[in-house]
Coordinates of C-alpha atoms and ligand atoms in Angstrom, one line a residue:
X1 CA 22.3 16.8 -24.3
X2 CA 24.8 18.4 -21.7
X3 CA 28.4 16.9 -21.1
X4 CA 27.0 14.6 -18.4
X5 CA 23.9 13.2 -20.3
X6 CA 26.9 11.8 -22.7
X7 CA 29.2 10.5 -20.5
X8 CA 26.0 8.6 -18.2
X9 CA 25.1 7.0 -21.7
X10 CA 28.3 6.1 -22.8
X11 CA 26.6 2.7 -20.3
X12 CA 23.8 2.4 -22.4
X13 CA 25.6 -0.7 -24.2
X14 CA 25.5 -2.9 -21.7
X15 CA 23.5 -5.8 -22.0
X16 CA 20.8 -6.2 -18.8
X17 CA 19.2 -9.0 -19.7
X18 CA 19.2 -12.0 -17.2
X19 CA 18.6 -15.4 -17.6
X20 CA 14.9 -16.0 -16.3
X21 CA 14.8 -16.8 -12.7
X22 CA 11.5 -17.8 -11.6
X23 CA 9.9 -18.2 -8.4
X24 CA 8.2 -21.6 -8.3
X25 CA 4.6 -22.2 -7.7
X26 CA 5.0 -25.9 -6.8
X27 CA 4.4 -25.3 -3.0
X28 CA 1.4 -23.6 -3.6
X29 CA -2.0 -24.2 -4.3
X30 CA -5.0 -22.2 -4.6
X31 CA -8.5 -23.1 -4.6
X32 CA -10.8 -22.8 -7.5
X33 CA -13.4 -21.2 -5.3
X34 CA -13.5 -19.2 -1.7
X35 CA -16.2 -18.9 0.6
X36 CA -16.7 -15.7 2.9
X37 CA -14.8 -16.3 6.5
X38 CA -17.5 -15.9 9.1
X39 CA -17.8 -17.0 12.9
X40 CA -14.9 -19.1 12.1
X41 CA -16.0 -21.2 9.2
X42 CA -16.2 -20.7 5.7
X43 CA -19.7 -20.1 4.5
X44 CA -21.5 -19.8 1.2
X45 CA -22.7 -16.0 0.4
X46 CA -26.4 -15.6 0.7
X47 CA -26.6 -14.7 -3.3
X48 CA -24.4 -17.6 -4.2
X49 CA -22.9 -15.3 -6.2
X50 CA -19.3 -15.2 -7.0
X51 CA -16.7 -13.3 -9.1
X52 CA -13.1 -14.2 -10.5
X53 CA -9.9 -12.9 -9.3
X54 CA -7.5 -12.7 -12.4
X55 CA -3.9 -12.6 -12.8
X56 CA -2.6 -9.4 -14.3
X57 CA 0.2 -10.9 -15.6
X58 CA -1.3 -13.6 -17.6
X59 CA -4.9 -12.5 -17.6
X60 CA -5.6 -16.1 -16.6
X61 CA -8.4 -16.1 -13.9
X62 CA -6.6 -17.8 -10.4
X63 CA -9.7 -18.4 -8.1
X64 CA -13.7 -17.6 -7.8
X65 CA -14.4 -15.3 -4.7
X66 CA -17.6 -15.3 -2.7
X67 CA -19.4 -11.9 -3.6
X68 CA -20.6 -10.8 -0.1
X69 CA -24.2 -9.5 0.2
X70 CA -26.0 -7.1 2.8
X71 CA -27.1 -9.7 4.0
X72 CA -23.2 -11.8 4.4
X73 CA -21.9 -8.3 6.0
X74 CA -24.4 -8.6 8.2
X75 CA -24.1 -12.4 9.4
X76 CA -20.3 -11.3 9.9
X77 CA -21.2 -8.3 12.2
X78 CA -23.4 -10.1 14.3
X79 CA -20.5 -12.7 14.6
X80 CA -18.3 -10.3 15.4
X81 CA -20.3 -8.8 18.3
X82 CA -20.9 -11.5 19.5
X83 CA -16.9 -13.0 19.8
X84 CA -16.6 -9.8 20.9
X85 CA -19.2 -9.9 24.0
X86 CA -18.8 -13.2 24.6
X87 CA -14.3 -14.0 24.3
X88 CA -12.4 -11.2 23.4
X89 CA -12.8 -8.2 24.7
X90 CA -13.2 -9.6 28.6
X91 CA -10.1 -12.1 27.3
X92 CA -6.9 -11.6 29.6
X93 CA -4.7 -8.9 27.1
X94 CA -2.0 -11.1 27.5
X95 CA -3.9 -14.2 26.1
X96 CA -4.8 -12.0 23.0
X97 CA -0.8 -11.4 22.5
X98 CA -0.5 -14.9 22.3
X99 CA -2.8 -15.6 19.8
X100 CA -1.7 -12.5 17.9
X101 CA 1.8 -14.1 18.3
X102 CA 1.0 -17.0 16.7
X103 CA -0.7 -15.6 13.3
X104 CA 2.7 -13.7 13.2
X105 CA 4.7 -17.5 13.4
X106 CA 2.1 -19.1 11.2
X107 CA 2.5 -16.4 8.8
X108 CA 6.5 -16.5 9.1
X109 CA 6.4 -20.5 8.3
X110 CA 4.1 -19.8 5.3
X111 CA 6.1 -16.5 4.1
X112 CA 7.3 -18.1 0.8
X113 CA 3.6 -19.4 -0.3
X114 CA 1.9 -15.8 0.6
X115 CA 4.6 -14.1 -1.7
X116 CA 3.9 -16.1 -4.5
X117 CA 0.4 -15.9 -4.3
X118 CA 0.3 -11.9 -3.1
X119 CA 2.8 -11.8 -6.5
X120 CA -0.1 -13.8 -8.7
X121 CA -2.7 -12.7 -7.6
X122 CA -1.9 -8.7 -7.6
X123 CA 1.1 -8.4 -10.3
X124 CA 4.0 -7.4 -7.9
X125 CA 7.4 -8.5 -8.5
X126 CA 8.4 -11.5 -6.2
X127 CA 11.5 -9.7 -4.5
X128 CA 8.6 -7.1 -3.0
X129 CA 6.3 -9.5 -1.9
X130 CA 9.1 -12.0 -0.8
X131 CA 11.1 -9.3 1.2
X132 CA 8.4 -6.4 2.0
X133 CA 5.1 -7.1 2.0
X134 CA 5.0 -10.5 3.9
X135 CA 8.1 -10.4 6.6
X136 CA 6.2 -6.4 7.1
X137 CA 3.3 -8.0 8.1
X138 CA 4.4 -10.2 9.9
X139 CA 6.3 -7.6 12.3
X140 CA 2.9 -6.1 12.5
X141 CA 1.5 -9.0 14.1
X142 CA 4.4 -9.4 16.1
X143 CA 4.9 -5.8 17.0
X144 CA 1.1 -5.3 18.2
X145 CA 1.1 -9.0 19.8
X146 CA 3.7 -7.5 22.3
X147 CA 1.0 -4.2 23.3
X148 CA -1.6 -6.4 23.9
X149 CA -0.4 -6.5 27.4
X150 CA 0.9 -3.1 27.7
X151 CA -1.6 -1.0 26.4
X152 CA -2.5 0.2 29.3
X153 CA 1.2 2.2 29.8
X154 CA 0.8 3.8 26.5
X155 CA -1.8 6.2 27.9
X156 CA -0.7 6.9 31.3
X157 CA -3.3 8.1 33.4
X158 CA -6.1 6.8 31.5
X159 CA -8.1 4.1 31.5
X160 CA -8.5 2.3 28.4
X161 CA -10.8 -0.2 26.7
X162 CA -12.0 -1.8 22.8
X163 CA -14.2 -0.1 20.9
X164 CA -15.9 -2.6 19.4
X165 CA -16.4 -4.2 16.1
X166 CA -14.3 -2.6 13.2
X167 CA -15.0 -2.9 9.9
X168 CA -12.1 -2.6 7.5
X169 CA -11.9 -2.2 4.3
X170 CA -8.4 -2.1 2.0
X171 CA -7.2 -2.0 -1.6
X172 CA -4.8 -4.0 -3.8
X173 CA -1.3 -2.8 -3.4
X174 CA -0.2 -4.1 -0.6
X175 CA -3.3 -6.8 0.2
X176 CA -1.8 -8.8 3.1
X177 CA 0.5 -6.1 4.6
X178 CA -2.7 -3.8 4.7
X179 CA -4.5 -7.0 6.4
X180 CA -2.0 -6.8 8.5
X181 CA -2.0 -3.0 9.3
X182 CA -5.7 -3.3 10.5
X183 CA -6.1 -6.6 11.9
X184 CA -3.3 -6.5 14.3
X185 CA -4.0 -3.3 16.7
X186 CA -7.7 -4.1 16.3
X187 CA -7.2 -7.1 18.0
X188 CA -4.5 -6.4 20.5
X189 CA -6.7 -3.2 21.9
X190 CA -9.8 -5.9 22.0
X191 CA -11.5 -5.1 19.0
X192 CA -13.3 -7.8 17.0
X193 CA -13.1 -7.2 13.2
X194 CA -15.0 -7.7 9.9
X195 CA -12.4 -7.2 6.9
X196 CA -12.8 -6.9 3.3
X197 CA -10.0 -7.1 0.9
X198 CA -9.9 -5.4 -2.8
X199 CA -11.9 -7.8 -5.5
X200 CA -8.8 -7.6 -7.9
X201 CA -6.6 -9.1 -4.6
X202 CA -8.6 -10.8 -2.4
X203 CA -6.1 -14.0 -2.4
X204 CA -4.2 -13.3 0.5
X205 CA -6.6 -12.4 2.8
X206 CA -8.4 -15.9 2.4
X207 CA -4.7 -17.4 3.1
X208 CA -5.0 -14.9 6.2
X209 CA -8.5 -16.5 7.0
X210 CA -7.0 -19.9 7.1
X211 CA -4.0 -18.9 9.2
X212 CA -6.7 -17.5 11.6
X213 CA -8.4 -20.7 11.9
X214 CA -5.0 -22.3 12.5
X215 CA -3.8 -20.5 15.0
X216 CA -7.2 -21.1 17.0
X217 CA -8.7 -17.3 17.4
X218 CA -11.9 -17.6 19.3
X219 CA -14.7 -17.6 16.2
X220 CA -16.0 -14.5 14.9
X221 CA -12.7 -12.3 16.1
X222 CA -11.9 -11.8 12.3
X223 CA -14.9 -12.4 10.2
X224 CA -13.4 -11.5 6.6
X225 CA -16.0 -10.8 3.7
X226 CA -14.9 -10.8 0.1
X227 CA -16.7 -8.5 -2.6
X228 CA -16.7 -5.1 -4.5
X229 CA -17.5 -1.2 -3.4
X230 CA -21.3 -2.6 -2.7
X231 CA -19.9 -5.3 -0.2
X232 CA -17.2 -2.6 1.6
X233 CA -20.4 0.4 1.5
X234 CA -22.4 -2.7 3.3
X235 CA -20.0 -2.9 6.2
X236 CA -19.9 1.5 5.9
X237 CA -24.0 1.5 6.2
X238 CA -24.3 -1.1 8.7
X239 CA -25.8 0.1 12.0
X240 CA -23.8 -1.8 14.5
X241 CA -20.1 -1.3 13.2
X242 CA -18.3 0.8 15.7
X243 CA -15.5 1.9 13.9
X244 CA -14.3 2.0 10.1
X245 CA -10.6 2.0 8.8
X246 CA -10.2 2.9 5.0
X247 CA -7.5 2.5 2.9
X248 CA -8.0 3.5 -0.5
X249 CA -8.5 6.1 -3.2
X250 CA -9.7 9.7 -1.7
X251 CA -13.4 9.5 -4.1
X252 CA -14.2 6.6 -1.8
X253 CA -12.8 8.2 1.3
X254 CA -15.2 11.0 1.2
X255 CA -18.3 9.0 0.2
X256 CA -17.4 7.1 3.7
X257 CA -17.2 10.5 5.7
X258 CA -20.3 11.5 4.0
X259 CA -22.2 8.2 5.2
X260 CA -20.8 8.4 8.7
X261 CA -21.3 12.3 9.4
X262 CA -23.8 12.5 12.2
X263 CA -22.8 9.1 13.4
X264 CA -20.9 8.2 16.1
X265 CA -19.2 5.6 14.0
X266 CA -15.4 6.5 14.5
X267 CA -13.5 6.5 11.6
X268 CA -9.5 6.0 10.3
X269 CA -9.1 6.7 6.3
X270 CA -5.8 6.5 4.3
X271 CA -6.1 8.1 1.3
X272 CA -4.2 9.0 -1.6
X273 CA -0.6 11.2 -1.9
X274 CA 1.3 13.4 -4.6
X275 CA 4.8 12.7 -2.7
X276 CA 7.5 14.9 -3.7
X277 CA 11.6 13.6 -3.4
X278 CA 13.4 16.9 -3.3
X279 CA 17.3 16.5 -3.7
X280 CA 19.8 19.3 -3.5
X281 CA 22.6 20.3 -5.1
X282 CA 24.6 18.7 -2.3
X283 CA 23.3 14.8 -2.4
X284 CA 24.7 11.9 -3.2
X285 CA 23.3 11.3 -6.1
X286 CA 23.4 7.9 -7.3
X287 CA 22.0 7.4 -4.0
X288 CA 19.1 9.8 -4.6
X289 CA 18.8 8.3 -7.9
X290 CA 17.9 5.1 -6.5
X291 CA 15.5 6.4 -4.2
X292 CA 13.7 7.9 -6.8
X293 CA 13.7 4.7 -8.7
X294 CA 12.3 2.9 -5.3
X295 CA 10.2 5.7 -4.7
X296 CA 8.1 5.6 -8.3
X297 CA 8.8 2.7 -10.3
X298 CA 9.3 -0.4 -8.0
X299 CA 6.1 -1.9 -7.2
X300 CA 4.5 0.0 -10.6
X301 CA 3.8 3.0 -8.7
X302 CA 1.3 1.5 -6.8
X303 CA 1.9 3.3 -3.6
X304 CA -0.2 5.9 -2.0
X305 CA 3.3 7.2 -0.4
X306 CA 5.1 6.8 -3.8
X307 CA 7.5 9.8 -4.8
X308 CA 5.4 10.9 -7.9
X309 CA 7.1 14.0 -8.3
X310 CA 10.6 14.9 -8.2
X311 CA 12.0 18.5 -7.1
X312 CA 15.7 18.4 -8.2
X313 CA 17.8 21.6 -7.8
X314 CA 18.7 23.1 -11.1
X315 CA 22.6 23.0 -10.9
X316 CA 22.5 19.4 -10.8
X317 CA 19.1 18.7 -12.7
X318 CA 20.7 17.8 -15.8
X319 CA 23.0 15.5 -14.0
X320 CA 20.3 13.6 -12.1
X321 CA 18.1 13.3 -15.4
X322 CA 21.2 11.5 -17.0
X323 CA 21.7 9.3 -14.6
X324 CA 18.0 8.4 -13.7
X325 CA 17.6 7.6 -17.8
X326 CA 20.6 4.9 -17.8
X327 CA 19.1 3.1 -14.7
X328 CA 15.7 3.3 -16.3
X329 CA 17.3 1.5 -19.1
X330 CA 18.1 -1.0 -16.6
X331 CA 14.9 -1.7 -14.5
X332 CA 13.5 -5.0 -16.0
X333 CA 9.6 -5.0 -16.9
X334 CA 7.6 -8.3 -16.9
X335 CA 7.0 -11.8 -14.9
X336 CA 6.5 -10.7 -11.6
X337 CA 7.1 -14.4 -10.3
X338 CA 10.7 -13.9 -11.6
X339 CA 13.2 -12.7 -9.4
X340 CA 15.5 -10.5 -11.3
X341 CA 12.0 -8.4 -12.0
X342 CA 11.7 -4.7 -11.1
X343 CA 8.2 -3.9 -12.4
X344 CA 5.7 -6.2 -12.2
X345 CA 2.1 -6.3 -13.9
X346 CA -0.4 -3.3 -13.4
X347 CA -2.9 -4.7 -10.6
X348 CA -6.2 -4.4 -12.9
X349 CA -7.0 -3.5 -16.9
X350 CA -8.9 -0.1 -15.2
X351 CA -5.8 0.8 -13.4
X352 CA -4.1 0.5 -16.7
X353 CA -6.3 2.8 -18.1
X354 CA -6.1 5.1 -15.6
X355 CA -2.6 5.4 -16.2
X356 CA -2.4 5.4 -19.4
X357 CA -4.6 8.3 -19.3
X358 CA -2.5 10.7 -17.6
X359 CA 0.1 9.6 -20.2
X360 CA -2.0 10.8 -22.4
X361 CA -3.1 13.8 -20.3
X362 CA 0.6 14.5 -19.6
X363 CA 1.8 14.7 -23.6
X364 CA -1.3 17.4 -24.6
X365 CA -0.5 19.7 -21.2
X366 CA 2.7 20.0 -23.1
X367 CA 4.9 17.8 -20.8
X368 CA 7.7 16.1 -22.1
X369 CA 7.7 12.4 -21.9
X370 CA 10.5 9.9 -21.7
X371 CA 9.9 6.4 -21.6
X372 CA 12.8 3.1 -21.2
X373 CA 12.7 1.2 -24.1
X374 CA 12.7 -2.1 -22.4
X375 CA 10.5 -5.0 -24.3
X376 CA 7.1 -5.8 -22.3
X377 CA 5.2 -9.1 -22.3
X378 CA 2.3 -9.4 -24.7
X379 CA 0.1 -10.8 -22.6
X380 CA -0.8 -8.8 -19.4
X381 CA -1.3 -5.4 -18.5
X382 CA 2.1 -3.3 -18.2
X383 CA 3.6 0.3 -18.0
X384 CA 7.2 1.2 -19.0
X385 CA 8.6 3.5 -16.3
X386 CA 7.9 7.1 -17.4
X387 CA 9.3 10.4 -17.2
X388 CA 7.7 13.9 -18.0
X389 CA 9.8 16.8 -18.0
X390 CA 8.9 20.2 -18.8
X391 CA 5.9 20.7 -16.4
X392 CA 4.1 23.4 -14.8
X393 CA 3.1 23.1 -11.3
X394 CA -0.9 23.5 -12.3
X395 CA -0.6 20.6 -14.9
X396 CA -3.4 17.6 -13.9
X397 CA 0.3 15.5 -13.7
X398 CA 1.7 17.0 -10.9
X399 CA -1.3 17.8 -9.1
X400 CA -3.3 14.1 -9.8
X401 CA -2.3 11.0 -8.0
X402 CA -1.4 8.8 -11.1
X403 CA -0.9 5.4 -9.2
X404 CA 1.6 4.0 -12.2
X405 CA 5.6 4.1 -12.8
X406 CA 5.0 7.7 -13.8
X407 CA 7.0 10.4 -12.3
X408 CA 6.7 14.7 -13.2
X409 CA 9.9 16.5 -12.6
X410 CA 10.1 20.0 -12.0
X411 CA 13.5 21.9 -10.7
X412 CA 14.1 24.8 -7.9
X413 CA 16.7 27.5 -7.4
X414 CA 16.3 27.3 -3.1
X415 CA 15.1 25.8 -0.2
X416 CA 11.9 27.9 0.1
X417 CA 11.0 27.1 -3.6
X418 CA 11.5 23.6 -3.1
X419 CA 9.4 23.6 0.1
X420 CA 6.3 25.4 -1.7
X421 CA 6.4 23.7 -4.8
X422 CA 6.1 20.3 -2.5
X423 CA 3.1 21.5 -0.6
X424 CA 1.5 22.8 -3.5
X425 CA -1.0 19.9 -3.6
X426 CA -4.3 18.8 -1.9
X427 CA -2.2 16.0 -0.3
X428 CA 0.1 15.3 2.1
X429 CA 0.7 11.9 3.0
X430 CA 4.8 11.7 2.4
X431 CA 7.5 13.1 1.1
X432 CA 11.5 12.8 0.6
X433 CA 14.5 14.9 1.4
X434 CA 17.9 14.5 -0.5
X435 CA 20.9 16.4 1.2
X436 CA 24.4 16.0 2.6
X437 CA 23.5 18.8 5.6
X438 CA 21.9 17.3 8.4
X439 CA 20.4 20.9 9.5
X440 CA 18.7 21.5 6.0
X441 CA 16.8 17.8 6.5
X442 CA 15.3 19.4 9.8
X443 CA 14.5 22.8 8.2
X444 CA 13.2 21.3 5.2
X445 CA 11.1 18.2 6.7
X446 CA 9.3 20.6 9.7
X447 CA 8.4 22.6 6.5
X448 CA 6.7 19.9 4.8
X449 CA 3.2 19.5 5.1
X450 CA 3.3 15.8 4.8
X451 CA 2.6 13.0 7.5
X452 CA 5.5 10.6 6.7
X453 CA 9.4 12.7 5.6
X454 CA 12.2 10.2 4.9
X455 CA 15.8 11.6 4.4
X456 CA 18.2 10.0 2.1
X457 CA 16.3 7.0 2.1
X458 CA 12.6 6.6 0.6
X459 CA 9.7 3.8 1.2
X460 CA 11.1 2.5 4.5
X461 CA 8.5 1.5 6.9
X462 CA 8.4 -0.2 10.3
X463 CA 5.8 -1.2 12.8
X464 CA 6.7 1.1 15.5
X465 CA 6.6 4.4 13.3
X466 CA 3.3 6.1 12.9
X467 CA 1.9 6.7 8.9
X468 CA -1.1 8.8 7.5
X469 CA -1.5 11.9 6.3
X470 CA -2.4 16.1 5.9
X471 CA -5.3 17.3 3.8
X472 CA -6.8 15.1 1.6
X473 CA -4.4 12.2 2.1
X474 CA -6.9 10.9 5.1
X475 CA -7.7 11.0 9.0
X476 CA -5.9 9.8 11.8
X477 CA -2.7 7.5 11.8
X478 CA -2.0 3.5 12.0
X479 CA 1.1 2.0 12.9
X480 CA 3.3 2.1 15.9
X481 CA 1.5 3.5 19.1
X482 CA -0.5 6.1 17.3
X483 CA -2.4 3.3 15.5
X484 CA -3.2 1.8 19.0
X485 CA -5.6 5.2 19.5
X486 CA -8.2 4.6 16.8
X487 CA -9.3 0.9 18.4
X488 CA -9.1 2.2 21.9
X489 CA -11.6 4.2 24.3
X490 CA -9.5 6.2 26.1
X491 CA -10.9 7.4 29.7
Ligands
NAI1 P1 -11.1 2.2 -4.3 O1 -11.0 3.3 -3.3 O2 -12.3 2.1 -5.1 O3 -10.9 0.8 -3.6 C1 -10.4 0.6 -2.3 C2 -11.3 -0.4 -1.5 O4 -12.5 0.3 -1.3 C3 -11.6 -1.7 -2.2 O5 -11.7 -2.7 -1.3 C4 -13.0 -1.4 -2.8 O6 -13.7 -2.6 -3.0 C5 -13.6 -0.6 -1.7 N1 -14.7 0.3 -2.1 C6 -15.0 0.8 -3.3 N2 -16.1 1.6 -3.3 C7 -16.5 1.6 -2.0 C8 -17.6 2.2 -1.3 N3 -18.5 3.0 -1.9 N4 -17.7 2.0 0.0 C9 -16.8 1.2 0.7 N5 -15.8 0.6 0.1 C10 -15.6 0.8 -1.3 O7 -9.8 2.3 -5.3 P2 -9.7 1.8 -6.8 O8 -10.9 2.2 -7.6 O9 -9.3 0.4 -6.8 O10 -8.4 2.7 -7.3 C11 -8.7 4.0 -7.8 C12 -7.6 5.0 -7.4 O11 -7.5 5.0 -6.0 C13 -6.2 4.5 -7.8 O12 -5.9 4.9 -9.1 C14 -5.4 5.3 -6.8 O13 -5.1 6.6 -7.2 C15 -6.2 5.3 -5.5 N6 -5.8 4.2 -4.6 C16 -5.2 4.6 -3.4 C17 -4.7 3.6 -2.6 C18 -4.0 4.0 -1.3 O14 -3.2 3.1 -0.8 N7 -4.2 5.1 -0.7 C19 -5.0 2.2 -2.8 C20 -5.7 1.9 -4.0 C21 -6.1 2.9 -4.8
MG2 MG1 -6.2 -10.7 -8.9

């Protein structure tokens, strides 16, 4: 242990634990059972199937979910084409701002009852869903509500018009923010949309469907289908979808491109990411300390953009590691409904497994692995945040998106070490730059092969700044005006 290591633990006998501080769950209520949102109504699937969406936190089952056939993806196709035809893409833009507008109020006025349930229903801690996920998608709707009108000046020159009927399909870590993230420039450009959120979160979006309906969009605008991989690889496969945005894991991205090569389907796909936070000698470190925390371990690593690995230069690598243990000791694991919560519940008993996995993986690649000793919940399905040191830039750790509270470290001696050991990966969605010199941010981030570089800050997102990513992290970009391109023909 070096001379720092000591004096960062000397904290270790403080006492984090809080009284519980739980969100309630009085204001809420959820159906037992959830029909498929189609031409403005909500229909019984074809199959009269259904399947359970389960809390991770309690492994108690929340609601039944519609299980969305060929035949349900088609209905809502043909909805949406026709809302399309017959409303909304001939629709004044500025009339499709105002109803954009008014799913961002609507949303706003329901913002407390769409955290809780985005917290249920997926295992997030409260204070993410309360204070990212739902007030960020909100500004989505807001933020593309006010293009509707203007889209026309974001291409200057060119004439520009919908595309047509998009489907969309998303995963569980952020359900209603990615909602959002498709759903809004879809609709402001004209598009009508057929939407299908994850089967372990599908919650939200039905919430979404009902905010829809309130807020009086023409029928069949947003048609949103509920279901597994066969329901989402319906809405890939089917013949009269125009364009196809993806978010997911990178196995499933390139079964997509492999269904849509040779068709003129256009397609946006947000893969997966290996994000490296590289902080240098001359960083404010407890500052860089706490991005790395909000980087990997908030929201249990459950971010395609999360900072999974950590480059830390060596002369203060020892330093960093002390302190990043003590506030490890401090990040509180469990009830994700309780406010004073850090790491909620892994989003599924497969993801667990995944991640427990690599831990696994990690240990016989000769890695060293440091765990907080925090207490976890017996029931549910949790990760205590992880560190492995003592790994090699080939081990399956640093190159494999992980997806859990689980972060590699590796050091560097300069500036072009740290720069290839960060690209050195098949992704390239983000990335993280820790440094007092304002110069070394620009050399260092216009080195990066990574879509998304923040600098002395990590995991900060707004409407008007494009994201996606290099390589295998995915095509094209959403967000700000380079997400109006995918949903427009431009001529
Ligand atoms: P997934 O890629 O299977 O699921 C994402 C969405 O795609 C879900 O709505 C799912 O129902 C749908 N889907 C599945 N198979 C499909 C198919 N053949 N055609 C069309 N849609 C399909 O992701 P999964 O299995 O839940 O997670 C596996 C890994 O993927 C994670 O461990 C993580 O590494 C990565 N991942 C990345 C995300 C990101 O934000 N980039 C989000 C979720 C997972
Ligand atoms: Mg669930």
């Amino acid at each position: 242990m070096s001379s720092n290591d000591q004096e960062n633990s000397l904290n270790f006998n403080t006492d984090w634990s809080y009284s519980p501080a739980p969100e309630s769950t009085d204001h809420v209520t959820i159906k037992d059972r959830y029909d498929l949102f189609i031409g403005g109504e909500f229909v019984a699937p074809a199959s009269d199937k259904y399947f359970t969406s389960m809390n991770p936190a309690t492994e108690e089952p929340l609601a039944e979910l519609a299980e969305a056939g060929a035949e349900d993806v088609d209905r809502a196709v043909k909805a949406a084409r026709k809302a399309y035809k017959q409303n909304w893409s001939g629709l004044a833009p500025a009339s499709r701002g105002k109803y954009i507008y008014r799913i961002a109020r609507i949303l706003q006025e329901r913002a407390r009852e769409f955290a809780v349930v985005e917290s249920m229903d997926g295992g997030k801690p409260i204070r993410e869903s309360r204070d990212i996920d739902v007030p960020l998608a909100a500004a989505h709707f807001f933020y593309y509500a006010g293009w509707a009108d203007k889209v026309d000046y974001a291409f200057p020159g060119r004439k520009t018009g919908p595309v047509g009927v998009a489907g969309q399909i998303i995963p569980w870590n952020f359900p209603l923010l990615m909602a959002a993230w498709k759903i809004a420039p879809a609709l402001a450009c004209g598009n009508t949309v057929v939407l299908k959120p994850a089967e372990t979160t599908p919650l939200t979006a039905m919430l979404l469907a009902e905010v829809i309906a309130e807020a009086e969009l023409p029928p069949g605008v947003v048609n949103i289908v509920t279901g597994a991989g066969k329901t989402g690889a319906a809405i890939v496969d089917h013949p009269d979808i125009d364009k196809i945005a993806f978010t997911g894991s990178t196995e499933v991205g390139r079964i997509i491109q492999k269904a849509l090569a040779g068709t003129d389907t256009r397609y946006t796909l947000e893969l997966g990411g290996k994000a490296a936070n590289i902080i240098f000698e001359d960083a404010a470190l407890d500052q860089a300390v706490e991005g790395i925390v909000n980087g990997i371990f908030f929201n249990q690593g459950h971010v395609c953009c999360a900072g999974s690995r950590l480059l830390v230069q060596e002369s203060v690598a020892d330093d960093v590691l002390g302190r990043l243990k003590d506030r490890m000791e401090t990040l509180i694991v469990g009830d994700p409904l309780d406010k004073n919560t850090d790491i909620g519940a892994i989003n599924s008993s497969m993801q667990l497994e995944t991640i427990n996995k690599y831990l696994e993986i990690g240990q016989q690649e000769g890695a060293t692995m440091h765990q907080s000793s925090c207490a976890l919940p017996d029931k549910g399905h949790w990760c205590r945040p992880t560190v492995f040191t003592g790994v090699a830039q080939s081990h399956r750790i640093v190159q494999e998106e992980i997806f859990g509270p689980v972060l590699a470290v590796q050091t560097f001696r300069t500036v072009d070490e740290a720069v290839a050991k960060a690209n050195n990966t098949p992704y390239g969605l983000s990335g993280g730059v820790w440094t007092d010199k304002g110069a070394k941010i620009f050399k260092v981030s216009n080195q990066m092969r990574a879509g998304v570089v923040w600098a002395n800050t990590f995991n900060k997102f707004d409407p008007g700044s494009p994201f996606g990513g290099y390589k295998e992290s995915g095509v094209g970009r959403e967000g700000g005006l380079h997400g109006l391109k995918p949903y427009l023909q431009l001529a």
